[in-house]
Structure formats: C-alpha cells, structure tokens
Amino acid sequence: MISTTVVIDPGHGGNSELNGSSWNNAISFSGVKEKFITLQFGLLIRDALVALNSQDLKLKVVMTRDTDVNLGLTERANVAKANKASRFLSIHCNGFNRQTRGIETLIRGAADGNVNISEDRAFATRVQKAVFDTVLKFDPATKDRGVKEQKLGVLNDAALGNTAQNHPCRACLVEIEFIDVEAVDKLLVTNPNAQVVRAAIASAVARAIIDDIKAG
C-alpha cells in the first residue's frame, strides 16, 4: 500500500499581489482571467486523483486554494511542507502575443538551489507529456515546449520542506497553453466541447502524478 499526499496549486487568485504571487497574469482571447482557468483545472485534477484511489494507493489531495483567493509564493509551497507532501504541482496558463502556442513545464534549476533536480525533472517530464499528448489529440497545432528551468519562488525547496539530506517533495509548474490565442481559448474555454477537453487533460495529469509516485 502506497500512502502519500499531493498538493495542487492553482496559480494566482484574489484581487491583489501577495508576497510575490500576482493575482492574475494571462487573460484568454475571450476575456477570461487565468486565475479562474487554473482553479478549474486544479479542482478537476483533485477530483481525478481522488477517483483513482485504490486498495494499493491511498492519496490525500490538498489544494493551496479552492476559491478565488491569493496566497504568497512561500505560503503556497509551505502547504506541501505542512502536509509532508510527496508531489507539488502548480498550474498556470501562458499569454504572450496571441500567436505563440504550446505547453511547457518548469522546474527550479540546480544553480538556484534545487536539491532534487533529477527527481523534479522526471516528474515534470511526465506532467509535460500528459498535457501535451492530450491537447494534441484535440488540436494538432499545439507545440511541445518541453521541460525548462526557471527560478520560481513557488518551487523553492526550503519552502517545500526539502533539504539536501532529505527531499521528499518533487515539484514542478505546468503552463497549459497560451490562452490569449483564439484557438486555445475555444479549445479550453468557449467551445461546447471545452469541458470535455479540460476533463481529459485533468485525467491525464492525475495519471501522470500517480505514475510518478509508483515509480518511486
């Protein structure tokens, strides 16, 4: 029996910046704020994980937020530390020039203090593949932007509860497409089929998290 805790962190929230966490960044082509889309994905992933509990796997799923509120970056990571989580996934969406497409997943680099970079990269690679492969089934125009390193406060190992000697929590941040692109907005937000697409992405991410947990 595997018993572990997963923390899901829907990016942004609320109406003001708090301790490094902006309340919102990207806005979809139709005007929906990123903070609402990330929350929707977070709740779907939580539900998908809970549904995958079995006799061999007991998952506790904790949300950093389940309403429209903001938490500081350290406070978000501290949720993993407080719950002794083995996985921490932060969910975001990109926006740039209404043309750039693709999915990418971010980890903190070794030069920025990541004490378990190989484990984080393995986790991020599974999440990246899950999201990209699922979106690709619905829209062949998406791009695989890969796993990248970036100094992100929400992925700070000390805040997550990791040390060089003991680093139980693997963490990454996934950017689920560029929502300022009209085709992506239709895919994830406005089309009648958008709910099906979001659920498929959430289910794939949940399975990727469980695969990473079972891989040890």
Short mmCIF file of C-alpha atoms in Angstrom, two decimals:
data_model
loop_
_atom_site.label_atom_id
_atom_site.label_comp_id
_atom_site.label_asym_id
_atom_site.label_seq_id
_atom_site.Cartn_x
_atom_site.Cartn_y
_atom_site.Cartn_z
CA MET A 1 0.00 0.00 0.00
CA ILE A 2 1.31 3.43 -1.03
CA SER A 3 0.03 6.28 1.13
CA THR A 4 1.04 9.81 0.20
CA THR A 5 -0.08 13.43 -0.15
CA VAL A 6 -0.28 15.51 -3.32
CA VAL A 7 -0.61 19.29 -3.28
CA ILE A 8 -2.32 21.02 -6.21
CA ASP A 9 -1.62 24.73 -6.55
CA PRO A 10 -3.91 26.71 -8.90
CA GLY A 11 -1.89 29.79 -9.78
CA HIS A 12 -2.88 33.36 -8.87
CA GLY A 13 -6.22 34.37 -7.32
CA GLY A 14 -7.82 37.22 -5.43
CA ASN A 15 -7.51 40.87 -6.48
CA SER A 16 -4.04 41.94 -5.37
CA GLU A 17 -0.45 40.75 -5.39
CA LEU A 18 0.60 38.94 -2.22
CA ASN A 19 4.18 38.11 -1.26
CA GLY A 20 5.36 37.68 -4.84
CA SER A 21 2.22 35.97 -6.14
CA SER A 22 0.45 38.10 -8.74
CA TRP A 23 -3.33 37.98 -8.61
CA ASN A 24 -3.55 37.31 -12.36
CA ASN A 25 -1.25 37.30 -15.40
CA ALA A 26 -2.73 35.95 -18.64
CA ILE A 27 -6.20 36.70 -19.98
CA SER A 28 -7.87 34.45 -22.54
CA PHE A 29 -8.83 35.67 -26.02
CA SER A 30 -12.45 35.95 -24.86
CA GLY A 31 -11.52 37.77 -21.66
CA VAL A 32 -11.44 35.01 -19.03
CA LYS A 33 -8.74 35.51 -16.42
CA GLU A 34 -6.02 32.90 -15.94
CA LYS A 35 -6.79 32.66 -12.21
CA PHE A 36 -10.23 31.19 -12.94
CA ILE A 37 -8.92 28.71 -15.52
CA THR A 38 -6.16 27.47 -13.22
CA LEU A 39 -8.66 26.98 -10.39
CA GLN A 40 -10.94 24.99 -12.66
CA PHE A 41 -8.06 22.76 -13.74
CA GLY A 42 -6.91 22.36 -10.15
CA LEU A 43 -10.29 21.19 -8.96
CA LEU A 44 -10.60 18.78 -11.89
CA ILE A 45 -7.15 17.30 -11.19
CA ARG A 46 -8.01 16.97 -7.50
CA ASP A 47 -11.21 15.09 -8.31
CA ALA A 48 -9.43 12.88 -10.85
CA LEU A 49 -6.77 11.96 -8.28
CA VAL A 50 -9.35 11.17 -5.60
CA ALA A 51 -11.21 8.94 -8.06
CA LEU A 52 -8.02 6.94 -8.66
CA ASN A 53 -7.64 5.90 -5.02
CA SER A 54 -7.50 2.13 -4.73
CA GLN A 55 -6.58 -0.69 -2.37
CA ASP A 56 -2.95 -0.24 -3.39
CA LEU A 57 -2.88 3.56 -3.36
CA LYS A 58 -4.18 5.96 -0.72
CA LEU A 59 -3.92 9.57 -1.84
CA LYS A 60 -4.59 12.67 0.20
CA VAL A 61 -5.06 15.64 -2.11
CA VAL A 62 -4.62 19.14 -0.68
CA MET A 63 -5.38 22.36 -2.56
CA THR A 64 -3.46 25.57 -1.88
CA ARG A 65 -6.73 27.31 -2.76
CA ASP A 66 -10.19 26.19 -3.81
CA THR A 67 -11.74 29.66 -4.12
CA ASP A 68 -10.75 33.00 -5.65
CA VAL A 69 -8.08 33.96 -3.11
CA ASN A 70 -4.36 34.61 -3.40
CA LEU A 71 -1.50 33.20 -1.34
CA GLY A 72 2.13 34.27 -1.31
CA LEU A 73 4.63 32.07 -3.14
CA THR A 74 6.25 30.82 0.07
CA GLU A 75 2.84 30.19 1.62
CA ARG A 76 1.84 28.09 -1.37
CA ALA A 77 4.97 25.96 -1.12
CA ASN A 78 4.56 25.73 2.66
CA VAL A 79 1.31 23.82 2.12
CA ALA A 80 3.45 20.95 0.84
CA LYS A 81 5.81 21.24 3.80
CA ALA A 82 2.97 21.31 6.35
CA ASN A 83 1.30 18.26 4.81
CA LYS A 84 4.55 16.34 4.18
CA ALA A 85 3.58 16.08 0.52
CA SER A 86 5.50 13.93 -1.95
CA ARG A 87 4.29 15.88 -5.01
CA PHE A 88 3.56 19.56 -5.59
CA LEU A 89 2.04 20.71 -8.89
CA SER A 90 1.47 24.39 -9.65
CA ILE A 91 -0.93 25.11 -12.51
CA HIS A 92 -0.71 28.13 -14.79
CA CYS A 93 -1.57 29.29 -18.31
CA ASN A 94 0.58 31.38 -20.62
CA GLY A 95 -0.19 34.52 -22.60
CA PHE A 96 2.08 36.47 -24.92
CA ASN A 97 1.24 37.80 -28.40
CA ARG A 98 -1.98 35.97 -29.38
CA GLN A 99 0.08 33.78 -31.72
CA THR A 100 2.61 31.77 -29.69
CA ARG A 101 1.42 28.25 -28.89
CA GLY A 102 2.44 25.34 -26.74
CA ILE A 103 2.76 23.65 -23.39
CA GLU A 104 5.77 23.82 -21.10
CA THR A 105 6.63 22.61 -17.62
CA LEU A 106 9.06 24.40 -15.33
CA ILE A 107 11.39 23.22 -12.59
CA ARG A 108 13.89 25.11 -10.46
CA GLY A 109 17.49 24.69 -11.60
CA ALA A 110 20.34 23.24 -9.56
CA ALA A 111 22.11 26.60 -9.69
CA ASP A 112 19.09 28.09 -7.92
CA GLY A 113 19.22 25.62 -5.06
CA ASN A 114 17.21 22.66 -6.36
CA VAL A 115 18.35 19.74 -4.21
CA ASN A 116 16.46 17.05 -6.15
CA ILE A 117 16.59 18.26 -9.72
CA SER A 118 16.68 14.81 -11.34
CA GLU A 119 13.54 13.75 -9.47
CA ASP A 120 11.81 17.04 -10.29
CA ARG A 121 12.74 16.66 -13.95
CA ALA A 122 11.33 13.14 -14.09
CA PHE A 123 8.08 14.35 -12.50
CA ALA A 124 7.89 17.37 -14.81
CA THR A 125 8.56 15.22 -17.87
CA ARG A 126 5.59 13.00 -17.02
CA VAL A 127 3.31 16.00 -16.48
CA GLN A 128 4.51 17.69 -19.67
CA LYS A 129 3.89 14.58 -21.76
CA ALA A 130 0.45 14.06 -20.23
CA VAL A 131 -0.74 17.57 -21.04
CA PHE A 132 0.87 17.80 -24.46
CA ASP A 133 -0.30 14.38 -25.66
CA THR A 134 -3.85 15.11 -24.53
CA VAL A 135 -4.07 18.57 -26.10
CA LEU A 136 -2.52 17.20 -29.29
CA LYS A 137 -5.43 14.77 -29.67
CA PHE A 138 -7.84 17.70 -29.82
CA ASP A 139 -5.64 20.27 -31.59
CA PRO A 140 -2.64 19.29 -33.76
CA ALA A 141 -1.46 22.93 -33.80
CA THR A 142 -0.20 22.78 -30.21
CA LYS A 143 3.55 22.72 -29.55
CA ASP A 144 5.72 20.77 -27.12
CA ARG A 145 7.85 23.45 -25.47
CA GLY A 146 9.42 20.89 -23.15
CA VAL A 147 10.70 21.00 -19.58
CA LYS A 148 12.61 24.16 -18.69
CA GLU A 149 14.48 25.51 -15.69
CA GLN A 150 13.40 28.76 -14.09
CA LYS A 151 13.95 30.36 -10.68
CA LEU A 152 10.42 30.25 -9.31
CA GLY A 153 9.65 31.09 -5.69
CA VAL A 154 6.79 28.62 -5.52
CA LEU A 155 9.27 25.81 -6.25
CA ASN A 156 11.77 26.79 -3.55
CA ASP A 157 12.95 23.59 -1.88
CA ALA A 158 13.26 25.00 1.63
CA ALA A 159 9.67 26.25 1.47
CA LEU A 160 8.53 22.87 0.15
CA GLY A 161 10.22 21.09 3.04
CA ASN A 162 13.22 19.72 1.15
CA THR A 163 16.83 19.68 2.30
CA ALA A 164 19.94 18.23 0.72
CA GLN A 165 19.74 15.34 3.17
CA ASN A 166 16.00 14.75 2.92
CA HIS A 167 13.99 15.82 -0.10
CA PRO A 168 10.64 14.04 -0.15
CA CYS A 169 8.72 16.54 -2.32
CA ARG A 170 9.01 16.65 -6.08
CA ALA A 171 7.70 19.87 -7.60
CA CYS A 172 7.00 21.45 -10.96
CA LEU A 173 4.87 24.15 -12.58
CA VAL A 174 2.91 23.42 -15.75
CA GLU A 175 1.84 26.11 -18.23
CA ILE A 176 -1.25 24.76 -20.00
CA GLU A 177 -1.04 26.54 -23.37
CA PHE A 178 -1.28 30.22 -24.34
CA ILE A 179 -4.85 31.19 -23.56
CA ASP A 180 -4.60 34.54 -25.38
CA VAL A 181 -4.66 32.60 -28.67
CA GLU A 182 -8.17 32.37 -30.11
CA ALA A 183 -7.88 28.68 -30.99
CA VAL A 184 -6.73 27.83 -27.45
CA ASP A 185 -9.49 29.92 -25.93
CA LYS A 186 -12.03 27.98 -27.97
CA LEU A 187 -10.36 24.68 -27.09
CA LEU A 188 -10.24 25.23 -23.32
CA VAL A 189 -12.89 27.84 -22.57
CA THR A 190 -15.63 28.81 -25.03
CA ASN A 191 -16.43 25.83 -27.26
CA PRO A 192 -19.17 23.41 -26.15
CA ASN A 193 -16.51 20.67 -26.10
CA ALA A 194 -14.16 22.66 -23.82
CA GLN A 195 -15.38 20.88 -20.69
CA VAL A 196 -14.52 17.52 -22.24
CA VAL A 197 -11.04 18.77 -23.17
CA ARG A 198 -10.37 20.14 -19.68
CA ALA A 199 -11.52 16.90 -18.07
CA ALA A 200 -9.29 14.86 -20.39
CA ILE A 201 -6.26 16.99 -19.51
CA ALA A 202 -7.01 16.70 -15.80
CA SER A 203 -7.39 12.93 -16.02
CA ALA A 204 -4.08 12.61 -17.89
CA VAL A 205 -2.27 14.78 -15.33
CA ALA A 206 -3.71 12.73 -12.46
CA ARG A 207 -2.46 9.52 -14.06
CA ALA A 208 0.98 11.09 -14.64
CA ILE A 209 1.21 12.06 -10.97
CA ILE A 210 0.28 8.56 -9.89
CA ASP A 211 2.75 7.02 -12.36
CA ASP A 212 5.48 9.20 -10.86
CA ILE A 213 4.51 8.18 -7.32
CA LYS A 214 4.53 4.50 -8.22
CA ALA A 215 7.90 4.86 -9.96
CA GLY A 216 9.34 5.80 -6.55
#
